[in-house]
CSV table of C-alpha atoms in Angstrom, one decimal:
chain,number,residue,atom,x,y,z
R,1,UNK,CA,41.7,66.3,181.4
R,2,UNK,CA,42.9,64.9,185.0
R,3,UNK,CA,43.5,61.7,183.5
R,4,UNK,CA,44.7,61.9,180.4
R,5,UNK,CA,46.2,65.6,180.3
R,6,UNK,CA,45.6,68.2,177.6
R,7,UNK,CA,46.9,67.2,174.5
R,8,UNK,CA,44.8,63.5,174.3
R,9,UNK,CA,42.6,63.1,171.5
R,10,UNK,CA,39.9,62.2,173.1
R,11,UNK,CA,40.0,66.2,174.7
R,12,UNK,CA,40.5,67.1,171.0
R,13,UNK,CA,37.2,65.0,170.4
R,14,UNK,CA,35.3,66.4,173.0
R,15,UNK,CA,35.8,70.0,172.1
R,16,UNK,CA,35.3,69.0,168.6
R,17,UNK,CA,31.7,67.5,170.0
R,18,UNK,CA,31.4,70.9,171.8
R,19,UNK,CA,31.8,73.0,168.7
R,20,UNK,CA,29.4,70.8,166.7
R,21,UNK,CA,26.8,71.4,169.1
R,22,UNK,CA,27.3,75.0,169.4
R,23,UNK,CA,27.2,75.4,166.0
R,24,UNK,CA,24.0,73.6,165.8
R,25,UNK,CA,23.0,75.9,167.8
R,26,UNK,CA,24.0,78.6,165.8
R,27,UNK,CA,26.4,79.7,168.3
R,28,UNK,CA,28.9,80.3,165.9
R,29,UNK,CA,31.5,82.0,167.8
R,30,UNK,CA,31.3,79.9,171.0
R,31,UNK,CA,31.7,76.9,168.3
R,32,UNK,CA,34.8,78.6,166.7
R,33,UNK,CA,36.6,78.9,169.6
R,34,UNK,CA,36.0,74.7,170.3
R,35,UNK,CA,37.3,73.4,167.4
R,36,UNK,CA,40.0,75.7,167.3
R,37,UNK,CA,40.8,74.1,170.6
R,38,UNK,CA,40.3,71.1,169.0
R,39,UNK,CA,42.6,71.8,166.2
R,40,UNK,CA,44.9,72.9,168.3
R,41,UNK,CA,45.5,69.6,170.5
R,42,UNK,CA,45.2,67.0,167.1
R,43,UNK,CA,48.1,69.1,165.0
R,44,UNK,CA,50.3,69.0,168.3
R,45,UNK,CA,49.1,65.3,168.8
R,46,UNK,CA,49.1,63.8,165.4
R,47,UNK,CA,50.8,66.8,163.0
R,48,UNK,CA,49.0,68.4,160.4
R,49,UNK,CA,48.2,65.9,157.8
R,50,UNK,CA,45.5,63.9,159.2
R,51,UNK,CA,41.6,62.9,158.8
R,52,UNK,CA,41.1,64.6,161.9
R,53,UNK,CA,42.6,67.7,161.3
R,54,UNK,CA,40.7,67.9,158.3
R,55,UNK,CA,37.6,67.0,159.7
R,56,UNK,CA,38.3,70.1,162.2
R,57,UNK,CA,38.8,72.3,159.3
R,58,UNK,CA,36.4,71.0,158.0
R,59,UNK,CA,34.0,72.0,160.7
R,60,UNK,CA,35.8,75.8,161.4
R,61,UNK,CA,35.0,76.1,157.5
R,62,UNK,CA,30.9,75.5,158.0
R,63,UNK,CA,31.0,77.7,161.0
R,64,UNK,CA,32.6,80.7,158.9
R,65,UNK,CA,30.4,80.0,156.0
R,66,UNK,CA,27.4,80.2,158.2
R,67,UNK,CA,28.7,83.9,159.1
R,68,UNK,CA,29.2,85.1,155.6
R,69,UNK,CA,33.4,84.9,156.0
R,70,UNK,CA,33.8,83.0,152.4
R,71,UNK,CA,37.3,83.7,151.7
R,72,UNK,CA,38.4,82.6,155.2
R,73,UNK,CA,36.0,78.9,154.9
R,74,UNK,CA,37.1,78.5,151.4
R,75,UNK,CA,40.7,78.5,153.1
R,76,UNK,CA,39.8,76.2,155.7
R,77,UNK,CA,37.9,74.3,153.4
R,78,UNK,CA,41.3,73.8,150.8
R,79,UNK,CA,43.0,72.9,154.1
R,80,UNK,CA,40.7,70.3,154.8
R,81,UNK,CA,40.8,68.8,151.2
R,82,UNK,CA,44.4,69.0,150.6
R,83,UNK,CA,45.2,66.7,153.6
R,84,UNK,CA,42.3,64.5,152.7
R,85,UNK,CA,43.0,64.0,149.1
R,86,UNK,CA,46.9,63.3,150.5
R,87,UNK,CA,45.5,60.8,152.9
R,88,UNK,CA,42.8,59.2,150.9
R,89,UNK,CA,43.3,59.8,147.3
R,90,UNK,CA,40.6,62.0,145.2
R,91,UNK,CA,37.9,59.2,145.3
R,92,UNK,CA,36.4,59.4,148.7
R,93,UNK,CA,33.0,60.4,150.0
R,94,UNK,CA,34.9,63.4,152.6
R,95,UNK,CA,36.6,64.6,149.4
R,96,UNK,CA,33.1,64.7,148.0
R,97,UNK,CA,31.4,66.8,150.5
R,98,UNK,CA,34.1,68.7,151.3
R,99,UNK,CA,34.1,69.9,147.1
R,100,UNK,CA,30.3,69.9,147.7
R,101,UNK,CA,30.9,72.8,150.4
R,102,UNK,CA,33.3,74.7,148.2
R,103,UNK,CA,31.0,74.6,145.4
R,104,UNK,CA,28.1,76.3,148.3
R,105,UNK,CA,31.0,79.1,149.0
R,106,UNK,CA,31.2,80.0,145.8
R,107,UNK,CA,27.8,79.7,144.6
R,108,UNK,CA,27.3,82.4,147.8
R,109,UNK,CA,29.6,84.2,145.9
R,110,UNK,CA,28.1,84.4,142.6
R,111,UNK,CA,31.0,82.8,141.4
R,112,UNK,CA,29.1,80.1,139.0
R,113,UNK,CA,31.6,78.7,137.0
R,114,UNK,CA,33.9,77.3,140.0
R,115,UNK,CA,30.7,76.0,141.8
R,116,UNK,CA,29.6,74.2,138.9
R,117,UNK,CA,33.3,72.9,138.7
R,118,UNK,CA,33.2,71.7,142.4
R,119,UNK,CA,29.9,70.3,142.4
R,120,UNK,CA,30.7,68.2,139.5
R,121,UNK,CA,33.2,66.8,140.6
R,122,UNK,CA,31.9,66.4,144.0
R,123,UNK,CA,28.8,64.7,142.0
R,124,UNK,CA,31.4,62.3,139.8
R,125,UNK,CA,33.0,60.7,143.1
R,126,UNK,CA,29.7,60.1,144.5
R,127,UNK,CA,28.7,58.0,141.5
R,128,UNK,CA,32.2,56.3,141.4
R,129,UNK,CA,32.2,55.4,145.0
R,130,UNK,CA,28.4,54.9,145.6
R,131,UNK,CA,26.7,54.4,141.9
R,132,UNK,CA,23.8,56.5,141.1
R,133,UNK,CA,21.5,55.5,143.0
R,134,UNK,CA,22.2,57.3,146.0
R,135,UNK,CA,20.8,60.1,148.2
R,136,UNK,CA,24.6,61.9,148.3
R,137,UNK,CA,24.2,61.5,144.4
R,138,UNK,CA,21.1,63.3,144.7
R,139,UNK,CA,22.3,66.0,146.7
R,140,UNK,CA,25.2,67.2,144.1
R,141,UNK,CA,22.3,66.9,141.6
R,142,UNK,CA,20.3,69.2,143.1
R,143,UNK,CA,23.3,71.9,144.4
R,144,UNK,CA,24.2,71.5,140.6
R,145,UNK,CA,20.8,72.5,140.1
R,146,UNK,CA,20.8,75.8,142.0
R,147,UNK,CA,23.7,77.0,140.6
R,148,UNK,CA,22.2,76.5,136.8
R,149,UNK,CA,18.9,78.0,138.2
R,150,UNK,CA,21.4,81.2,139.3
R,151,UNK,CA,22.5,81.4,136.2
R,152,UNK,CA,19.4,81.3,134.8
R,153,UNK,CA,20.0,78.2,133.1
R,154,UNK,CA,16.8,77.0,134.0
R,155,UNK,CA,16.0,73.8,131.6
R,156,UNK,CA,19.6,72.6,132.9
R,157,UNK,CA,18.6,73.2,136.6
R,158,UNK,CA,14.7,71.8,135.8
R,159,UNK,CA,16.4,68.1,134.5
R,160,UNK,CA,19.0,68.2,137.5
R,161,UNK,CA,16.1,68.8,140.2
R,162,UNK,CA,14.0,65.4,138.2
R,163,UNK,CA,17.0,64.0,138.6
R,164,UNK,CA,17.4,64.3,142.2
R,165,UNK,CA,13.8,63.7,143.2
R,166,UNK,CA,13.7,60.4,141.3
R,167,UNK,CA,16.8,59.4,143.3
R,168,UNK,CA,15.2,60.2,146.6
R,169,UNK,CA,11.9,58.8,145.7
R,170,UNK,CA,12.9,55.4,144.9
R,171,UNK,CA,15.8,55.8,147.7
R,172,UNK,CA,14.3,57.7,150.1
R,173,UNK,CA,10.5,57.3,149.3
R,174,UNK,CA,8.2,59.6,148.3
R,175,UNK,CA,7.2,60.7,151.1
R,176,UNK,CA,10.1,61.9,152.6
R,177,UNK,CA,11.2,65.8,153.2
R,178,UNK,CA,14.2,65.7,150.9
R,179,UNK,CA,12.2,64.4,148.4
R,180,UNK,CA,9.2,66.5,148.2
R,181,UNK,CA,11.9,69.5,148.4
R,182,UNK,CA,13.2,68.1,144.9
R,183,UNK,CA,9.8,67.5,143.4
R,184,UNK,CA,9.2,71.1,144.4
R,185,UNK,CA,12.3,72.3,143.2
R,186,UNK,CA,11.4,70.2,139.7
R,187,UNK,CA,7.9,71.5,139.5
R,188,UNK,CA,9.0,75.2,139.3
């Protein structure tokens, strides 16, 4: 800050570091407080339509989804996913996971239907931009899984988990922890 003032990116960046440690720690309102900080320097620094301000609402969205405030990370989330689809376009793996965190919101909400909406298409821009074959592919897969499972939709959500684990078999190998959760996840 004595060299290059307040409102630098790079301050913006390491409060942004901050808040992503903190809310690793799950020190969530320590970690709300840094990238609002964050925030705070990038839309003075660079206005409000860009990657990083997205990725910072992107990151106050996981902290308040952690604490059970849906309404308010959905918010931060659309925030976050109007400037990247602005910037980017619709195809793009942060468009991807940031749909893939709307459609966890709402599935914490019981709110089926619009998770299954934004987990598909969360799951069709990860086979666009990486093919099929990928563990990100496998992911959406598996969320899209849960949600049928909640719904007791349960042959739909027993294919979707086969699915994933034979992506993160022959990706990932069979050993690893992501795929034995999918074999699991299949076998029930």
């Amino acid at each position: 800050i004595k060299v290059v003032g307040h409102d630098h990116l790079d301050v913006a960046g390491s409060y942004k570091n901050i808040g992503t440690v903190l809310y690793r720690q799950g020190k969530f309102d320590e970690a709300l407080v840094q990238y609002q900080k964050c925030l705070d320097i990038e839309t003075r620094v660079v206005g409000h339509e860009h990657p990083d301000v997205a990725a910072s609402y992107h990151g106050i969205g996981n902290v308040l989804q952690e604490q059970g405030k849906y309404e308010e990370a959905l918010q931060k989330y659309q925030n976050c996913l109007d400037i990247q689809t602005g910037v980017y376009g619709q195809d793009q793996p942060d468009v991807a996971d940031t749909r893939n965190n709307i459609g966890v919101v709402y599935e914490k909400q019981g709110k089926f239907d619009e998770a299954l909406q934004e987990h598909t298409k969360s799951l069709d821009i990860r086979i666009s931009v990486f093919g099929h074959m990928h563990p990100d592919v496998a992911s959406s897969k598996e969320n899209l899984g849960l949600v049928h499972k909640k719904m007791g939709k349960l042959s739909e959500a027993k294919q979707l988990f086969t699915e994933a684990a034979e992506i993160r078999r022959k990706v990932l190998g069979a050993d690893h922890h992501l795929t034995k959760k999918s074999e699991k996840l299949a076998a029930t």
